[in-house]
Coordinates of N, CA and C in Angstrom, one line a residue:
M1 N -158.1 -81.9 -157.9 CA -157.7 -81.8 -156.6 C -157.0 -80.5 -156.3
A2 N -157.5 -79.7 -155.5 CA -156.9 -78.4 -155.1 C -155.6 -78.6 -154.6
S3 N -154.8 -77.4 -154.6 CA -153.5 -77.5 -154.1 C -153.5 -77.7 -152.4
S4 N -154.6 -77.3 -151.8 CA -154.8 -77.6 -150.5 C -155.1 -79.0 -150.1
A5 N -155.2 -79.9 -151.1 CA -155.5 -81.3 -151.1 C -156.9 -81.5 -150.3
S6 N -157.7 -80.3 -150.4 CA -159.1 -80.5 -149.8 C -160.0 -81.3 -150.5
A7 N -159.9 -81.3 -151.8 CA -160.9 -82.1 -152.6 C -160.8 -83.5 -152.5
V8 N -159.6 -84.0 -152.3 CA -159.3 -85.4 -152.0 C -158.6 -85.6 -150.7
D9 N -159.0 -86.5 -149.8 CA -158.3 -86.8 -148.5 C -157.2 -87.7 -148.9
L10 N -156.0 -87.3 -149.0 CA -154.8 -88.1 -149.3 C -154.3 -89.1 -148.1
A11 N -155.0 -89.0 -147.1 CA -154.7 -89.9 -145.8 C -153.3 -89.8 -145.5
L12 N -152.4 -88.6 -145.8 CA -151.3 -88.4 -145.3 C -150.8 -87.8 -144.1
E13 N -151.9 -87.4 -143.3 CA -151.7 -86.7 -142.0 C -150.8 -87.5 -141.1
G14 N -149.7 -86.8 -140.8 CA -148.8 -87.4 -139.7 C -147.8 -88.3 -140.3
C15 N -147.8 -88.5 -141.4 CA -146.7 -89.3 -142.1 C -145.5 -88.6 -142.4
A16 N -144.4 -89.2 -142.7 CA -143.1 -88.4 -143.0 C -142.7 -88.9 -144.4
I17 N -142.5 -87.9 -145.3 CA -142.2 -88.2 -146.7 C -140.8 -87.4 -147.2
V18 N -140.0 -88.2 -147.7 CA -138.7 -87.6 -148.1 C -138.9 -87.2 -149.5
V19 N -138.6 -86.1 -150.0 CA -138.6 -85.5 -151.3 C -137.2 -85.1 -151.8
T20 N -136.5 -85.5 -152.7 CA -135.4 -85.1 -153.2 C -135.5 -84.2 -154.4
G21 N -134.7 -83.3 -154.6 CA -135.0 -82.1 -155.4 C -136.0 -81.3 -155.1
A22 N -136.0 -80.9 -153.8 CA -137.3 -80.2 -153.1 C -137.1 -78.8 -153.2
G23 N -135.9 -78.1 -153.8 CA -135.8 -76.8 -153.7 C -136.4 -76.0 -154.8
S24 N -136.9 -76.8 -155.8 CA -137.4 -75.9 -157.0 C -138.3 -76.9 -157.9
G25 N -139.0 -76.2 -158.7 CA -139.6 -77.2 -159.7 C -140.8 -78.0 -159.1
I26 N -140.7 -79.2 -159.8 CA -141.6 -80.2 -159.3 C -141.4 -80.7 -157.9
G27 N -140.1 -81.0 -157.4 CA -139.9 -81.2 -156.0 C -140.4 -80.3 -155.1
A28 N -140.2 -78.9 -155.3 CA -140.8 -77.8 -154.3 C -142.3 -77.9 -154.4
A29 N -142.9 -78.0 -155.5 CA -144.5 -78.1 -155.8 C -145.0 -79.2 -154.9
T30 N -144.2 -80.5 -155.0 CA -144.5 -81.6 -154.3 C -144.5 -81.4 -152.9
A31 N -143.4 -81.0 -152.3 CA -143.2 -80.8 -151.0 C -144.4 -79.9 -150.3
R32 N -144.7 -78.9 -151.0 CA -145.7 -77.9 -150.4 C -146.9 -78.7 -150.4
L33 N -147.4 -79.4 -151.4 CA -148.6 -80.1 -151.5 C -148.7 -81.1 -150.4
L34 N -147.6 -81.8 -150.1 CA -147.7 -82.8 -149.0 C -147.7 -82.3 -147.7
G35 N -147.0 -81.1 -147.6 CA -147.1 -80.5 -146.3 C -148.5 -79.9 -146.0
S36 N -149.2 -79.5 -147.1 CA -150.7 -79.0 -146.9 C -151.6 -80.2 -146.5
A37 N -151.0 -81.4 -146.9 CA -152.0 -82.5 -146.6 C -151.7 -83.1 -145.2
G38 N -150.8 -82.5 -144.4 CA -150.5 -82.9 -143.0 C -149.3 -83.8 -143.0
A39 N -148.4 -84.1 -144.0 CA -147.3 -84.8 -143.9 C -146.2 -83.9 -143.3
G40 N -145.3 -84.6 -142.5 CA -143.9 -83.9 -142.3 C -143.1 -84.2 -143.7
V41 N -142.5 -83.3 -144.1 CA -141.7 -83.3 -145.3 C -140.1 -83.1 -145.1
V42 N -139.4 -84.1 -145.6 CA -137.9 -83.9 -145.5 C -137.5 -83.6 -146.9
L43 N -137.0 -82.2 -146.8 CA -136.6 -81.5 -148.1 C -135.1 -82.0 -148.5
V44 N -134.9 -82.4 -149.6 CA -133.4 -82.8 -149.9 C -132.9 -82.3 -151.2
G45 N -131.9 -81.5 -151.1 CA -131.4 -81.0 -152.3 C -129.9 -80.4 -152.3
R46 N -129.2 -79.8 -153.3 CA -128.0 -79.4 -153.1 C -127.9 -78.0 -152.7
R47 N -129.0 -77.2 -152.9 CA -128.9 -75.9 -152.7 C -129.8 -75.4 -151.3
E48 N -129.0 -75.3 -150.3 CA -129.8 -75.1 -149.0 C -130.6 -73.8 -148.7
A49 N -130.3 -72.8 -149.4 CA -131.3 -71.7 -149.4 C -132.7 -71.9 -149.9
L50 N -132.7 -72.7 -151.2 CA -133.8 -73.2 -151.8 C -134.7 -74.1 -151.1
L51 N -134.0 -74.8 -150.4 CA -134.7 -75.8 -149.4 C -135.2 -75.1 -148.4
R52 N -134.6 -74.2 -147.8 CA -135.1 -73.5 -146.9 C -136.4 -72.7 -147.2
D53 N -136.3 -72.1 -148.4 CA -137.6 -71.3 -148.9 C -138.7 -72.4 -148.9
S54 N -138.5 -73.6 -149.5 CA -139.6 -74.6 -149.6 C -140.1 -74.9 -148.1
A55 N -139.2 -75.0 -147.2 CA -139.4 -75.4 -145.9 C -140.4 -74.2 -145.3
D56 N -139.9 -73.0 -145.4 CA -140.7 -71.9 -144.8 C -141.9 -71.8 -145.5
A57 N -142.2 -72.1 -146.6 CA -143.5 -72.0 -147.4 C -144.5 -73.1 -146.7
I58 N -143.8 -74.2 -146.3 CA -144.7 -75.3 -145.7 C -145.0 -74.9 -144.2
E59 N -144.0 -74.3 -143.4 CA -144.3 -74.0 -142.3 C -145.3 -72.8 -142.0
E60 N -145.2 -71.9 -142.9 CA -146.0 -70.7 -142.8 C -147.5 -71.2 -142.7
T61 N -147.8 -72.3 -143.5 CA -149.3 -72.7 -143.5 C -149.6 -73.9 -142.4
G62 N -148.6 -74.0 -141.5 CA -148.9 -75.0 -140.4 C -148.3 -76.3 -140.5
G63 N -147.5 -76.5 -141.7 CA -146.9 -77.8 -141.8 C -145.6 -77.8 -141.2
R64 N -144.9 -79.1 -141.4 CA -143.7 -79.7 -140.7 C -142.6 -79.9 -141.9
A65 N -141.7 -79.2 -141.7 CA -140.6 -79.5 -142.8 C -139.1 -79.5 -142.2
V66 N -138.2 -80.4 -142.7 CA -136.9 -80.2 -142.2 C -136.0 -80.2 -143.7
T67 N -134.9 -79.6 -143.7 CA -134.2 -79.6 -144.8 C -132.9 -80.3 -144.5
V68 N -132.5 -81.2 -145.6 CA -131.3 -82.0 -145.7 C -130.5 -81.8 -146.7
P69 N -129.4 -80.7 -146.8 CA -128.7 -80.5 -147.9 C -127.9 -81.7 -148.2
A70 N -127.9 -82.0 -149.6 CA -127.3 -83.4 -149.9 C -127.1 -83.4 -151.4
D71 N -125.9 -83.9 -151.8 CA -125.5 -84.1 -153.2 C -126.1 -85.5 -153.4
L72 N -127.0 -85.9 -154.3 CA -127.5 -87.2 -154.5 C -126.4 -88.0 -155.1
A73 N -125.4 -87.5 -155.8 CA -124.3 -88.3 -156.4 C -123.3 -88.7 -155.5
D74 N -123.4 -88.4 -154.3 CA -122.4 -88.8 -153.1 C -123.0 -90.3 -152.7
P75 N -122.2 -91.2 -152.8 CA -122.9 -92.7 -152.2 C -123.2 -92.6 -150.9
G76 N -122.8 -91.7 -150.1 CA -123.2 -91.8 -148.6 C -124.4 -90.9 -148.4
S77 N -125.1 -90.3 -149.3 CA -126.2 -89.5 -149.1 C -127.5 -90.1 -148.7
P78 N -127.7 -91.3 -149.3 CA -129.0 -92.1 -149.1 C -129.2 -92.5 -147.4
D79 N -128.1 -92.9 -146.8 CA -128.1 -93.3 -145.5 C -128.2 -92.0 -144.7
R80 N -127.5 -90.9 -145.0 CA -127.6 -89.7 -144.2 C -128.9 -89.1 -144.3
I81 N -129.6 -89.3 -145.5 CA -131.0 -88.5 -145.7 C -132.0 -89.4 -144.8
V82 N -132.0 -90.6 -144.9 CA -132.8 -91.5 -143.9 C -132.5 -91.3 -142.6
A83 N -131.4 -91.2 -142.2 CA -130.9 -90.8 -140.6 C -131.7 -89.7 -140.2
A84 N -131.5 -88.6 -141.1 CA -132.1 -87.3 -140.8 C -133.6 -87.3 -140.6
A85 N -134.3 -88.1 -141.7 CA -135.7 -88.2 -141.6 C -136.1 -88.9 -140.3
L86 N -135.4 -90.1 -139.9 CA -135.8 -90.7 -138.6 C -135.5 -89.7 -137.4
A87 N -134.5 -88.9 -137.5 CA -134.2 -88.1 -136.4 C -135.2 -87.1 -136.1
A88 N -135.8 -86.6 -137.3 CA -136.7 -85.6 -137.2 C -138.4 -85.9 -137.0
F89 N -138.5 -87.0 -137.5 CA -139.9 -87.7 -137.4 C -140.1 -88.9 -136.8
G90 N -139.1 -89.8 -136.7 CA -139.2 -91.0 -136.2 C -139.8 -92.1 -137.1
R91 N -139.9 -91.6 -138.4 CA -140.4 -92.8 -139.4 C -140.3 -92.1 -140.6
V92 N -140.3 -93.0 -141.7 CA -140.3 -92.6 -143.1 C -141.5 -93.5 -143.8
D93 N -142.5 -92.9 -144.2 CA -143.7 -93.4 -144.8 C -143.5 -93.6 -146.3
G94 N -142.9 -92.6 -146.9 CA -142.8 -92.5 -148.4 C -141.6 -91.8 -149.0
L95 N -141.2 -92.1 -150.1 CA -140.0 -91.4 -150.8 C -140.7 -90.9 -152.0
V96 N -140.2 -89.6 -152.6 CA -140.3 -89.1 -154.0 C -138.9 -88.8 -154.6
N97 N -138.6 -89.6 -155.4 CA -137.2 -89.6 -155.9 C -137.5 -88.7 -157.3
N98 N -137.1 -87.5 -156.9 CA -137.3 -86.5 -158.0 C -136.0 -85.7 -158.5
A99 N -135.0 -85.7 -157.7 CA -133.9 -85.1 -158.1 C -133.1 -85.7 -159.3
A100 N -132.6 -84.9 -160.1 CA -132.1 -85.3 -161.4 C -131.1 -84.3 -162.0
I101 N -130.1 -84.7 -162.8 CA -129.4 -83.7 -163.6 C -129.6 -84.2 -165.0
C102 N -129.6 -83.1 -165.9 CA -130.1 -83.2 -167.4 C -129.1 -82.3 -168.2
Q103 N -128.5 -83.1 -169.1 CA -127.6 -82.5 -170.1 C -127.7 -83.2 -171.3
Y104 N -127.7 -82.4 -172.4 CA -127.8 -82.9 -173.9 C -126.7 -82.6 -174.5
H105 N -125.9 -83.7 -175.1 CA -124.7 -83.4 -175.8 C -124.6 -84.6 -176.9
P106 N -124.1 -84.3 -178.1 CA -123.7 -85.4 -179.0 C -122.7 -86.3 -178.5
L107 N -122.8 -87.5 -179.0 CA -121.7 -88.6 -178.4 C -120.2 -88.3 -178.2
P108 N -119.8 -87.5 -179.2 CA -118.3 -87.1 -179.2 C -118.1 -86.1 -178.0
E109 N -119.0 -85.4 -177.4 CA -118.8 -84.4 -176.6 C -118.8 -84.9 -175.2
W110 N -119.2 -86.1 -174.8 CA -119.4 -86.7 -173.5 C -118.0 -87.1 -172.9
E111 N -118.0 -86.7 -171.7 CA -116.7 -87.3 -170.8 C -117.2 -88.3 -169.7
P112 N -116.5 -89.2 -169.3 CA -116.8 -90.2 -168.5 C -117.3 -89.5 -167.1
A113 N -116.8 -88.3 -166.7 CA -117.2 -87.7 -165.4 C -118.7 -87.4 -165.5
G114 N -119.0 -86.7 -166.7 CA -120.5 -86.2 -166.8 C -121.4 -87.4 -166.8
F115 N -121.0 -88.6 -167.6 CA -121.8 -89.8 -167.7 C -122.0 -90.2 -166.5
D116 N -121.0 -90.5 -165.7 CA -121.1 -91.1 -164.4 C -122.0 -90.2 -163.4
E117 N -121.8 -88.9 -163.4 CA -122.7 -88.2 -162.5 C -124.3 -88.3 -163.0
H118 N -124.5 -88.5 -164.2 CA -125.9 -88.7 -164.6 C -126.3 -90.1 -164.0
V119 N -125.6 -91.1 -164.1 CA -126.0 -92.3 -163.6 C -126.1 -92.2 -162.0
A120 N -125.0 -91.8 -161.5 CA -125.1 -91.6 -160.0 C -126.2 -90.9 -159.4
T121 N -126.6 -89.8 -160.1 CA -127.8 -89.0 -159.6 C -129.1 -89.6 -159.9
N122 N -129.3 -90.0 -161.2 CA -130.6 -90.2 -161.7 C -131.0 -91.7 -161.5
V123 N -130.0 -92.5 -161.4 CA -130.4 -94.0 -161.1 C -129.9 -94.7 -159.8
R124 N -128.7 -94.4 -159.5 CA -128.0 -94.9 -158.3 C -128.6 -94.4 -157.0
A125 N -128.8 -93.1 -157.0 CA -129.4 -92.4 -155.8 C -130.6 -93.0 -155.4
P126 N -131.7 -92.9 -156.5 CA -133.0 -93.5 -156.1 C -133.0 -94.8 -155.7
Y127 N -132.0 -95.8 -156.3 CA -132.0 -97.2 -155.8 C -131.5 -97.3 -154.4
F128 N -130.6 -96.7 -154.0 CA -130.1 -96.9 -152.7 C -130.8 -96.1 -151.6
L129 N -131.4 -95.0 -152.0 CA -132.4 -94.3 -151.3 C -133.5 -95.3 -150.7
I130 N -134.1 -96.0 -151.7 CA -135.2 -96.8 -151.4 C -134.6 -97.9 -150.3
Q131 N -133.4 -98.5 -150.7 CA -132.8 -99.5 -149.9 C -132.5 -98.9 -148.7
A132 N -132.0 -97.7 -148.3 CA -131.8 -97.2 -147.0 C -133.1 -97.0 -146.3
A133 N -134.2 -96.6 -146.8 CA -135.5 -96.5 -146.2 C -136.2 -97.8 -146.1
L134 N -135.9 -98.9 -146.7 CA -136.6 -100.0 -146.7 C -137.1 -100.6 -145.2
P135 N -136.2 -100.5 -144.1 CA -136.6 -100.9 -142.8 C -137.8 -100.1 -142.3
A136 N -137.6 -98.8 -142.6 CA -138.7 -97.8 -142.1 C -140.0 -98.0 -142.9
L137 N -139.8 -98.3 -144.2 CA -141.1 -98.3 -145.0 C -141.8 -99.6 -144.6
R138 N -141.1 -100.6 -144.2 CA -141.8 -101.9 -144.0 C -142.6 -101.8 -142.7
E139 N -142.2 -100.9 -141.8 CA -143.0 -100.4 -140.6 C -144.2 -99.5 -140.8
S140 N -144.3 -98.9 -141.9 CA -145.3 -97.8 -142.2 C -146.6 -98.6 -142.8
A141 N -147.7 -97.9 -142.7 CA -149.0 -98.4 -143.3 C -149.1 -97.8 -144.7
V142 N -148.2 -96.9 -144.9 CA -148.4 -96.1 -146.3 C -147.4 -96.8 -147.2
K143 N -146.2 -97.0 -146.8 CA -145.1 -97.7 -147.5 C -145.3 -97.5 -149.2
S144 N -144.9 -96.1 -149.5 CA -145.0 -95.9 -151.1 C -143.8 -95.1 -151.4
V145 N -143.5 -95.5 -152.7 CA -142.4 -94.7 -153.3 C -142.9 -94.2 -154.7
V146 N -142.5 -92.9 -155.1 CA -142.8 -92.5 -156.4 C -141.6 -92.1 -157.0
N147 N -141.1 -92.5 -158.2 CA -139.9 -92.1 -159.0 C -140.5 -91.1 -160.0
V148 N -139.8 -90.0 -160.0 CA -140.1 -89.1 -161.1 C -139.0 -89.3 -162.4
S149 N -139.6 -89.8 -163.4 CA -138.9 -90.2 -164.6 C -139.0 -89.0 -165.6
S150 N -139.1 -89.4 -167.0 CA -139.3 -88.4 -167.9 C -139.7 -89.0 -169.2
S151 N -140.5 -88.2 -170.1 CA -140.8 -88.7 -171.4 C -139.7 -89.0 -172.2
S152 N -138.4 -88.4 -171.9 CA -137.2 -88.7 -172.7 C -136.9 -90.2 -172.4
G153 N -137.3 -91.0 -171.4 CA -137.1 -92.2 -171.3 C -137.9 -93.1 -172.3
T154 N -138.8 -92.5 -173.1 CA -139.6 -93.3 -174.0 C -139.2 -92.7 -175.3
L155 N -139.1 -91.4 -175.6 CA -138.8 -90.8 -176.7 C -137.5 -91.4 -177.6
R156 N -136.4 -91.7 -176.9 CA -135.3 -91.9 -177.5 C -134.9 -90.9 -178.4
L157 N -134.6 -89.8 -178.0 CA -134.2 -88.6 -178.9 C -132.8 -88.5 -179.1
A158 N -132.4 -88.1 -180.2 CA -130.8 -87.8 -180.7 C -130.4 -86.8 -179.7
G159 N -129.3 -87.0 -179.1 CA -128.6 -85.9 -178.3 C -129.0 -86.1 -176.8
Q160 N -129.9 -87.0 -176.6 CA -130.5 -87.1 -175.2 C -130.1 -88.6 -174.6
S161 N -129.0 -89.1 -175.4 CA -128.7 -90.6 -175.0 C -128.3 -90.8 -173.7
V162 N -127.7 -90.1 -172.9 CA -127.4 -90.2 -171.5 C -128.5 -90.0 -170.6
Y163 N -129.2 -88.7 -170.7 CA -130.2 -88.5 -169.8 C -131.4 -89.4 -170.0
G164 N -131.7 -89.6 -171.4 CA -132.8 -90.5 -171.6 C -132.5 -91.9 -171.2
M165 N -131.4 -92.5 -171.3 CA -130.9 -93.7 -170.9 C -131.1 -93.8 -169.3
T166 N -130.7 -92.8 -168.6 CA -131.0 -93.0 -167.0 C -132.5 -93.0 -166.8
K167 N -133.2 -92.3 -167.5 CA -134.7 -92.1 -167.2 C -135.5 -93.5 -167.5
C168 N -135.0 -94.1 -168.8 CA -135.4 -95.5 -169.0 C -135.1 -96.4 -168.0
A169 N -133.7 -96.3 -167.5 CA -133.4 -97.2 -166.5 C -134.2 -97.1 -165.1
L170 N -134.5 -95.8 -164.9 CA -135.5 -95.6 -163.6 C -136.9 -96.3 -163.8
D171 N -137.3 -96.3 -165.0 CA -138.6 -96.7 -165.4 C -138.6 -98.3 -165.0
Y172 N -137.3 -99.0 -165.5 CA -137.2 -100.5 -165.2 C -137.0 -100.6 -163.8
L173 N -136.2 -99.8 -163.0 CA -136.1 -99.9 -161.7 C -137.4 -99.9 -161.0
T174 N -138.2 -98.9 -161.3 CA -139.6 -98.8 -160.7 C -140.3 -100.0 -160.9
Q175 N -140.5 -100.6 -162.2 CA -141.3 -101.8 -162.3 C -140.8 -103.1 -161.5
S176 N -139.4 -103.0 -161.7 CA -138.8 -104.3 -161.1 C -139.0 -104.5 -159.7
L177 N -138.7 -103.2 -158.9 CA -138.7 -103.2 -157.5 C -140.3 -103.3 -157.0
A178 N -141.1 -102.9 -157.9 CA -142.5 -102.9 -157.6 C -143.0 -104.2 -157.4
G179 N -142.4 -105.2 -158.2 CA -142.7 -106.8 -158.1 C -142.1 -107.2 -156.8
E180 N -140.5 -106.9 -156.6 CA -140.0 -107.5 -155.7 C -140.4 -106.9 -154.3
L181 N -140.9 -105.7 -154.2 CA -141.3 -105.3 -152.8 C -142.9 -105.5 -152.7
A182 N -143.6 -105.9 -153.5 CA -144.9 -106.0 -153.3 C -145.5 -106.9 -152.2
P183 N -144.7 -108.2 -152.1 CA -145.0 -109.1 -151.0 C -145.0 -108.3 -149.5
A184 N -144.3 -107.4 -149.6 CA -144.1 -106.6 -148.3 C -145.3 -105.5 -148.2
G185 N -146.0 -105.3 -149.2 CA -146.9 -104.1 -149.1 C -146.4 -102.8 -149.7
I186 N -145.1 -102.7 -150.1 CA -144.5 -101.5 -150.4 C -144.8 -101.3 -151.9
R187 N -145.5 -100.2 -152.2 CA -145.7 -99.8 -153.6 C -144.6 -98.9 -154.2
V188 N -144.2 -99.2 -155.5 CA -143.3 -98.3 -156.1 C -144.0 -97.9 -157.5
N189 N -144.2 -96.6 -157.6 CA -144.9 -96.2 -158.8 C -143.9 -95.1 -159.6
G190 N -144.3 -94.7 -160.7 CA -143.3 -93.5 -161.3 C -144.4 -92.7 -162.1
I191 N -143.9 -91.5 -162.2 CA -144.4 -90.4 -163.1 C -143.4 -90.1 -164.3
A192 N -143.9 -89.9 -165.4 CA -142.9 -89.7 -166.6 C -143.3 -88.3 -167.1
P193 N -143.0 -87.1 -166.5 CA -143.4 -85.8 -167.1 C -142.9 -85.5 -168.4
G194 N -143.7 -84.7 -169.2 CA -143.0 -84.2 -170.4 C -142.5 -82.8 -170.0
P195 N -142.5 -81.9 -171.1 CA -141.9 -80.5 -170.6 C -142.7 -79.8 -169.7
T196 N -142.0 -79.4 -168.7 CA -142.7 -78.8 -167.5 C -141.7 -77.6 -167.1
D197 N -142.5 -76.5 -166.6 CA -141.8 -75.3 -166.5 C -141.1 -75.2 -165.2
T198 N -139.7 -75.8 -165.3 CA -138.8 -76.0 -164.1 C -137.5 -75.4 -164.6
P199 N -136.6 -75.1 -163.6 CA -135.3 -74.6 -163.7 C -134.5 -75.5 -164.6
I200 N -134.7 -76.7 -164.7 CA -133.9 -77.9 -165.3 C -133.5 -77.5 -166.7
H201 N -134.5 -76.8 -167.3 CA -134.1 -76.5 -168.8 C -133.0 -75.6 -168.9
A202 N -132.8 -74.8 -168.0 CA -131.6 -73.9 -168.0 C -130.2 -74.6 -168.0
T203 N -130.3 -76.0 -167.8 CA -129.1 -76.7 -167.8 C -128.6 -77.2 -169.1
W204 N -129.7 -77.2 -170.0 CA -129.2 -77.7 -171.3 C -129.6 -76.6 -172.5
A205 N -130.3 -75.7 -172.3 CA -130.8 -74.8 -173.4 C -129.9 -73.4 -173.2
D206 N -129.4 -73.1 -174.4 CA -128.7 -71.9 -174.5 C -129.5 -70.6 -174.6
N207 N -130.8 -70.7 -175.1 CA -131.7 -69.8 -175.3 C -133.1 -70.4 -174.7
L208 N -133.5 -70.1 -173.5 CA -134.7 -70.5 -172.9 C -136.0 -70.3 -173.6
E209 N -136.0 -69.1 -174.1 CA -137.3 -68.5 -174.8 C -137.4 -69.6 -176.1
E210 N -136.4 -69.7 -176.9 CA -136.4 -70.6 -178.0 C -136.7 -72.1 -177.7
A211 N -136.2 -72.4 -176.6 CA -136.3 -73.8 -176.0 C -137.7 -74.1 -175.6
Y212 N -138.4 -73.2 -174.9 CA -139.7 -73.3 -174.6 C -140.7 -73.3 -175.8
Q213 N -140.4 -72.7 -176.8 CA -141.3 -72.6 -178.0 C -141.1 -74.1 -178.7
W214 N -139.8 -74.5 -178.5 CA -139.5 -75.8 -179.3 C -140.4 -76.9 -178.5
L215 N -140.2 -76.7 -177.2 CA -140.9 -77.8 -176.4 C -142.3 -77.9 -176.5
K216 N -143.0 -76.7 -176.5 CA -144.5 -76.6 -176.8 C -144.8 -77.2 -178.1
S217 N -144.0 -77.2 -179.1 CA -144.3 -77.7 -180.5 C -144.4 -79.2 -180.4
Q218 N -143.6 -79.7 -179.4 CA -143.5 -81.3 -179.3 C -144.7 -81.8 -178.6
V219 N -145.6 -80.9 -178.1 CA -146.8 -81.5 -177.2 C -148.1 -81.2 -178.0
P220 N -148.8 -82.4 -178.2 CA -150.0 -82.0 -178.9 C -151.0 -81.2 -178.1
L221 N -151.0 -81.1 -176.9 CA -151.8 -80.2 -176.2 C -151.5 -78.9 -176.3
G222 N -150.2 -78.5 -176.8 CA -149.8 -77.3 -177.3 C -149.2 -76.3 -176.0
R223 N -148.8 -77.0 -175.0 CA -148.3 -76.3 -173.9 C -147.6 -77.0 -173.0
I224 N -146.6 -76.5 -172.3 CA -145.7 -77.2 -171.2 C -146.5 -77.2 -170.0
G225 N -146.0 -78.2 -169.1 CA -146.8 -78.4 -167.9 C -146.4 -77.5 -166.6
D226 N -147.3 -77.4 -165.8 CA -146.8 -76.7 -164.5 C -146.5 -77.7 -163.5
P227 N -145.3 -77.4 -162.5 CA -145.1 -78.4 -161.6 C -146.2 -78.7 -160.7
A228 N -147.1 -77.7 -160.5 CA -148.3 -78.2 -159.5 C -149.1 -79.3 -160.2
E229 N -149.1 -79.3 -161.5 CA -150.0 -80.5 -162.1 C -149.0 -81.8 -161.7
I230 N -148.0 -81.8 -161.7 CA -147.3 -83.1 -161.6 C -147.2 -83.5 -160.2
A231 N -147.2 -82.5 -159.4 CA -147.2 -82.7 -157.9 C -148.4 -83.3 -157.5
R232 N -149.6 -82.9 -158.1 CA -150.9 -83.6 -157.8 C -150.8 -85.1 -157.9
W233 N -150.2 -85.4 -159.1 CA -150.2 -86.9 -159.4 C -149.2 -87.7 -158.5
I234 N -148.2 -87.0 -158.2 CA -147.2 -87.6 -157.2 C -147.8 -88.0 -155.9
A235 N -148.8 -87.0 -155.4 CA -149.2 -87.0 -154.1 C -150.3 -88.2 -154.0
L236 N -151.0 -88.2 -155.3 CA -152.0 -89.3 -155.3 C -151.5 -90.6 -155.4
L237 N -150.3 -90.9 -156.1 CA -149.6 -92.2 -156.0 C -149.0 -92.5 -154.8
L238 N -148.6 -91.6 -154.1 CA -148.0 -91.8 -152.5 C -149.2 -92.2 -151.8
S239 N -150.2 -91.6 -151.9 CA -151.5 -91.7 -151.0 C -152.0 -93.1 -150.9
P240 N -152.6 -93.6 -150.0 CA -153.2 -94.7 -149.8 C -154.5 -94.9 -150.8
V241 N -154.9 -93.8 -151.3 CA -155.9 -93.6 -152.2 C -155.6 -94.4 -153.3
S242 N -154.3 -94.6 -153.7 CA -153.9 -95.5 -154.8 C -153.3 -96.7 -154.4
S243 N -153.9 -97.4 -153.3 CA -153.4 -98.6 -152.5 C -153.2 -99.8 -153.5
F244 N -154.0 -99.8 -154.6 CA -154.0 -101.0 -155.4 C -153.1 -100.7 -156.7
M245 N -152.3 -99.7 -156.6 CA -151.5 -99.4 -157.9 C -150.2 -99.5 -157.5
T246 N -149.4 -100.4 -158.3 CA -148.0 -100.4 -158.1 C -147.4 -100.9 -159.4
G247 N -146.0 -100.5 -159.8 CA -145.4 -100.9 -160.9 C -146.0 -99.9 -162.1
A248 N -146.8 -99.0 -161.9 CA -147.1 -98.1 -163.0 C -146.0 -96.9 -163.2
V249 N -145.9 -96.5 -164.3 CA -145.2 -95.5 -164.7 C -146.0 -94.5 -165.7
I250 N -146.5 -93.5 -165.2 CA -147.7 -92.7 -165.7 C -147.0 -91.7 -166.5
P251 N -147.3 -91.6 -168.1 CA -146.8 -90.4 -168.8 C -147.7 -89.3 -168.4
L252 N -147.2 -88.1 -168.2 CA -147.9 -86.9 -167.9 C -147.3 -85.9 -168.8
D253 N -147.5 -85.9 -169.8 CA -146.8 -85.2 -170.9 C -147.5 -84.4 -172.0
G254 N -148.9 -84.2 -171.7 CA -149.6 -83.6 -172.8 C -149.8 -84.4 -174.0
G255 N -149.5 -85.6 -174.1 CA -149.5 -86.5 -175.3 C -148.2 -86.5 -176.1
Q256 N -147.0 -86.0 -175.4 CA -145.7 -85.9 -176.2 C -145.3 -87.1 -176.8
V257 N -145.6 -88.3 -176.0 CA -144.9 -89.6 -176.5 C -145.9 -90.3 -177.4
I258 N -147.0 -89.7 -177.9 CA -147.9 -90.2 -178.8 C -147.4 -89.9 -180.2
P259 N -147.1 -90.9 -181.0 CA -146.6 -90.5 -182.5 C -147.7 -89.6 -183.1
H260 N -147.0 -88.5 -183.6 CA -148.1 -87.3 -184.2 C -147.4 -86.8 -185.2
A261 N -148.1 -86.2 -186.3 CA -147.5 -85.4 -187.4 C -146.7 -84.2 -187.0

């Protein structure tokens, strides 16, 4: 599927989609792709300047976008985000829960504040954003949620206990809510990317070049992913094209979670 979404009609024209973590990486790539497919995009993130850059890119190609600067660790953010989406577009048809924080530390180095921030951003925020959007999603014909997880939720790597735990929890949340919300026709799916070329690696790596070489060595396909590759799958899962799929958490990791020598 081309980035213009021309190869596959995603049937998202006129929809309104909330994308968290939309200022860079996977979130920015997803927002641009959804905008090119005709959706109005609500871009959420902590850094307003980056959100504005993403919105400008969407608007320059004729798309519609609004920015909502927000810290997802703030318990009041979900309600405020949905209110902003409804004010801008009068509807919410889909959510992309992409925002996350990622730090790797051994057990003795963790503090309660950092632990709580990971849980608040990576688990609590997606849960309550879905809750806040639920009345609007029930009214939509699309009514779709995509949660962006991680291969770390499957790999159980030493040093990633907190980040990996939150992503494992997000996988559980995805599948549990898929069953709970299916009678309302609301689909909830997940993507579990492996190493992807995004700024998040700078939050845990002291040497990015060495980190990227190590990440490549963990992937059987021998490379790390591009945000645009992940965005295409997110858009496809959001779309009515995937109308019979719910509760799936798709590994998109170059084979990283496959046991290999």
